[in-house]
């Protein structure tokens, strides 16, 4: 099946199969609210001041999730989020922090905490910054987990349309050597206030054999350019190499990296050009990256998404990437001119050659924020889905492949209830609009063939008492066994 593009997008052939035997749009899994009742915050008076909030009576939001599974123990999972439970006194409001969530029973129960040394609002282990975000979690050997964040201070007063200088910001990495129970934080890069650099959209890649080695990729915004750089550690984060370029291209964002068993660092991202945007790829062999390759055209989905009669929230078309041995899997949301599909490409020879794009989800509605996980020939792609919804509502869905991406299942619906951003947490105080549900979702796949998708859930009923007016953004997950 091929959709006809109605302008502003490209139609691609559809890849479907029935390898996993999952019925189309069947609710087959229990949903778990990872944060539960742990996101209650004080919203009255703190220190004699009325707390600034767009969400009186609501619990604190969490959004933008990353999750990884211990390669040696599929019951041990660690996830991260933008977690807005910590009060920042200089802003007189709750701001983002590096929230972490740990499970030792395969995702049935979770404990929640904050990474140390990031934000000032963490009274137990304070950092020097007002806020942290863009969580990225990776798992290495020997019970090691890595968790990267951006850290930053906000400009005082109203955010100017054009900022000649930036506030203090940087890239932080926290490392756990005990399966995510405790963490130590180091800084990869820090830019001072008054400079012109903002460090953004980082990702972390763990070496699969060496627990002391990891790499971070991120974008350095400077003036009109957005350069893609990376840094590495060989001593568990005690020191990091100076930021070095991945590509000579000037406009880049949304990088994701994976380290192969041979130690090579593979990176996929979106690069911007005058005539088109593209999925870009480069691999580091030895001490530097090879030439950047453009793998496919990206027709960006609308941002914000504004469905009929709904309130918009921002989106993007950044690619997600997973590595399974010598097979590389990439997905991204793509406009076909009518709606947004999830496209897929792969390489079966460690990045030397690549397939042409196919749509692995292509119904006549929008799918967005996909993420991909792969292991031992099994591939799982989760995403947010507007199929069958009204207004701004969505639910989480997933498709799977049991043959390395050659054929795909029909979609399985993950959410047992729909989410409505217009009923959830509002942002951009004092404007207070439902403009943000995060920039990505997450999924991990264990050695037991269980997939663990994470999504932003804004269902009515996820808070105590919870009328529509109190629905808030929470991290939800499910556990799905992918059959042969």
Short mmCIF file of C-alpha atoms in Angstrom, two decimals, residues 283-290:
data_model
loop_
_atom_site.label_atom_id
_atom_site.label_comp_id
_atom_site.label_asym_id
_atom_site.label_seq_id
_atom_site.Cartn_x
_atom_site.Cartn_y
_atom_site.Cartn_z
CA UNK A 283 30.81 6.32 12.35
CA UNK A 284 33.97 6.84 14.40
CA UNK A 285 36.73 4.36 13.67
CA UNK A 286 39.98 4.97 15.47
CA UNK A 287 40.31 8.57 16.58
CA UNK A 288 37.93 10.41 14.25
CA UNK A 289 34.65 10.23 12.39
CA UNK A 290 34.39 9.34 8.74
#
